[in-house]
PDB file of C-alpha atoms in Angstrom:
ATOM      1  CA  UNK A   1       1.131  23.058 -33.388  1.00  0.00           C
ATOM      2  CA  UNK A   2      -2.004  23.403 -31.119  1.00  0.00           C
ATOM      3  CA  UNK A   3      -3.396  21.399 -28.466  1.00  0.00           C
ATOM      4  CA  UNK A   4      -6.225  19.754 -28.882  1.00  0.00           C
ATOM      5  CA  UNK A   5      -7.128  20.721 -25.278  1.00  0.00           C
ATOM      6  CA  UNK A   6      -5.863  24.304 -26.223  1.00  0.00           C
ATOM      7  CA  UNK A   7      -9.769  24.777 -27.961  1.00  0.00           C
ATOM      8  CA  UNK A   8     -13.237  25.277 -25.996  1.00  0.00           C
ATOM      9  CA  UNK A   9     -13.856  22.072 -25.512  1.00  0.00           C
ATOM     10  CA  UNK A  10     -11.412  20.509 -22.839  1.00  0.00           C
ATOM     11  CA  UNK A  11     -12.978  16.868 -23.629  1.00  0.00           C
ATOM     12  CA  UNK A  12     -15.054  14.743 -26.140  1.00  0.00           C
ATOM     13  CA  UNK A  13     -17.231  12.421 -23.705  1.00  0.00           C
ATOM     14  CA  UNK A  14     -18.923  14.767 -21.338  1.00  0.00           C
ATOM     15  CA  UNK A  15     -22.126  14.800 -23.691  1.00  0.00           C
ATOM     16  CA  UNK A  16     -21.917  10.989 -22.812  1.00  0.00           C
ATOM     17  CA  UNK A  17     -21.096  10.760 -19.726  1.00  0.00           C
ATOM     18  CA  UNK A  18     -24.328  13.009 -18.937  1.00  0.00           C
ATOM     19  CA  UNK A  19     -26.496  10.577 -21.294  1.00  0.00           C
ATOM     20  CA  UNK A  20     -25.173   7.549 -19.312  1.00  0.00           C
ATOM     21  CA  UNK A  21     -25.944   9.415 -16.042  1.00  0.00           C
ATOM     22  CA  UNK A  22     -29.486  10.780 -16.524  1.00  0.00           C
ATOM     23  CA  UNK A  23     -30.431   7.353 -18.948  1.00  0.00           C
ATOM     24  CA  UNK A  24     -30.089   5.458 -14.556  1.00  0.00           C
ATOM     25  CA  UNK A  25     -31.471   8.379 -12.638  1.00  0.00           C
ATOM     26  CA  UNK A  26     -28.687   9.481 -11.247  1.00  0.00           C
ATOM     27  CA  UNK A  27     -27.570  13.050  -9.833  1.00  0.00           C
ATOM     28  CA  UNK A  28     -24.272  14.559 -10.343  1.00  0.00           C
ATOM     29  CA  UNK A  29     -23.579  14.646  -6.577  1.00  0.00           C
ATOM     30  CA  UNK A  30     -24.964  10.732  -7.244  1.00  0.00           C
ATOM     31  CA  UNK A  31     -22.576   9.861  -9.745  1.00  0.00           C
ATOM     32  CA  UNK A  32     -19.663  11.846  -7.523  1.00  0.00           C
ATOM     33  CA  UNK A  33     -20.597   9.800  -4.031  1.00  0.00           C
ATOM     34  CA  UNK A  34     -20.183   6.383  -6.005  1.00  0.00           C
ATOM     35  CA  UNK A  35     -16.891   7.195  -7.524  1.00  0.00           C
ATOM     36  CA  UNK A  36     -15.194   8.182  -3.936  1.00  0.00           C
ATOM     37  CA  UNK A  37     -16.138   4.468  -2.921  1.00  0.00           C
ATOM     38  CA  UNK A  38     -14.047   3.067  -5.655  1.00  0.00           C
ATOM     39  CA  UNK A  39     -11.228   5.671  -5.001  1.00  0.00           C
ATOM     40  CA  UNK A  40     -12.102   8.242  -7.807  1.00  0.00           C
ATOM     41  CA  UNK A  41     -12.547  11.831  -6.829  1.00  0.00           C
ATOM     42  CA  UNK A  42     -14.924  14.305  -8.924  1.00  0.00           C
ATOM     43  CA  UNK A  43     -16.520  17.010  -6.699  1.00  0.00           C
ATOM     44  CA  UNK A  44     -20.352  17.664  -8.309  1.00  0.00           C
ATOM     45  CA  UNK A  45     -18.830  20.769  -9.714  1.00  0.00           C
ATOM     46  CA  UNK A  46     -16.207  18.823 -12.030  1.00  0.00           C
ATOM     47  CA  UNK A  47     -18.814  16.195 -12.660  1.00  0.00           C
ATOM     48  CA  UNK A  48     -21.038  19.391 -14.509  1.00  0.00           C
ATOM     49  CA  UNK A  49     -17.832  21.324 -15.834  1.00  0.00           C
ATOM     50  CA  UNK A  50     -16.955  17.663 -17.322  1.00  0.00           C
ATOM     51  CA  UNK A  51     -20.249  17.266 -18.872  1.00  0.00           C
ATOM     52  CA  UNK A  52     -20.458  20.903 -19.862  1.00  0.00           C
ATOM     53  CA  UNK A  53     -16.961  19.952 -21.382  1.00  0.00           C
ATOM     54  CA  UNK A  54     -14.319  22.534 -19.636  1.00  0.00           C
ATOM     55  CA  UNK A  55     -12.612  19.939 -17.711  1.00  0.00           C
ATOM     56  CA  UNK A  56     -10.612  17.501 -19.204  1.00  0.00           C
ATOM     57  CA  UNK A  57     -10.931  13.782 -18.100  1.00  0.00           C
ATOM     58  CA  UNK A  58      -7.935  11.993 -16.604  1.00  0.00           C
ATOM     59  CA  UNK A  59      -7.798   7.857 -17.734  1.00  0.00           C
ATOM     60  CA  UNK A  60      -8.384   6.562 -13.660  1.00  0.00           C
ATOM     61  CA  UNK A  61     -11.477   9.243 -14.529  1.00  0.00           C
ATOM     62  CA  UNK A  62     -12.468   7.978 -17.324  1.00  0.00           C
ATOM     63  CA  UNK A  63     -12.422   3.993 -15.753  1.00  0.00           C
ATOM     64  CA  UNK A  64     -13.988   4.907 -12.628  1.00  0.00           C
ATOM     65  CA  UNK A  65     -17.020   6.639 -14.919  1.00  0.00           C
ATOM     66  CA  UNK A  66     -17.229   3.609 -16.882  1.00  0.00           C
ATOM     67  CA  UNK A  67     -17.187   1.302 -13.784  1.00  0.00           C
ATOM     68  CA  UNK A  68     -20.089   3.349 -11.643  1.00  0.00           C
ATOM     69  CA  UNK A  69     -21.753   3.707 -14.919  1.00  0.00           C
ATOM     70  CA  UNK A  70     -21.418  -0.007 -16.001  1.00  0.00           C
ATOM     71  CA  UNK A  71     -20.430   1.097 -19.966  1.00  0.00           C
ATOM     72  CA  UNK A  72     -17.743  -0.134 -21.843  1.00  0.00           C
ATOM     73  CA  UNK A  73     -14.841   2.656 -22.080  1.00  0.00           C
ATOM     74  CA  UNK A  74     -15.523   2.803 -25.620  1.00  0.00           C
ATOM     75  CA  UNK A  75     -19.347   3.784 -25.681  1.00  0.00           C
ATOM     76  CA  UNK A  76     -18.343   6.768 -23.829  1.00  0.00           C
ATOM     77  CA  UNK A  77     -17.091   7.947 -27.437  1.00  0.00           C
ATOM     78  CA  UNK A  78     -19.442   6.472 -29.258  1.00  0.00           C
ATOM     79  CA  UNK A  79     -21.099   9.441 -31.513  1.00  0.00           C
ATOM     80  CA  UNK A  80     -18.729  12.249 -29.671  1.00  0.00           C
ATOM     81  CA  UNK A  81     -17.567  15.130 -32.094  1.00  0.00           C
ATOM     82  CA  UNK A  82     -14.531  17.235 -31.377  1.00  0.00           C
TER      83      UNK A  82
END
């Protein structure tokens, strides 16, 4: 049986995580500067290649996004597709 990270897409909440982002203003290299202060670490490139959906999303990732972005963990798959 396949992976479901075997496909294209590597994750379903990068198309939310870059609504959240651009919906406060904030860059990529933004968004990756405020996770290192709470111990998360996403270079700007794996910021895009997680929005862009090639990267898949660890769960301390996925808090740390939710934290810096102040969302619930659930919004971020709120209206995701696979």
């Amino acid at each position: 049986m396949a992976r479901i990270i075997d496909g294209e897409k590597m994750n379903i909440i990068g198309e939310n995580v870059r609504k959240f982002r651009t919906e406060q203003k904030m860059s990529q290299q933004q968004l990756s500067a405020k996770l290192e202060t709470i111990a998360v670490y996403i270079c700007r490139g794996s910021v895009s290649r997680i929005e862009d959906r090639t990267r898949t999303v660890s769960d301390i990732e996925l808090w740390g996004l939710a934290k810096i972005l102040n969302k619930p963990i659930q919004s971020f798959f709120e209206d995701a597709s696979l």
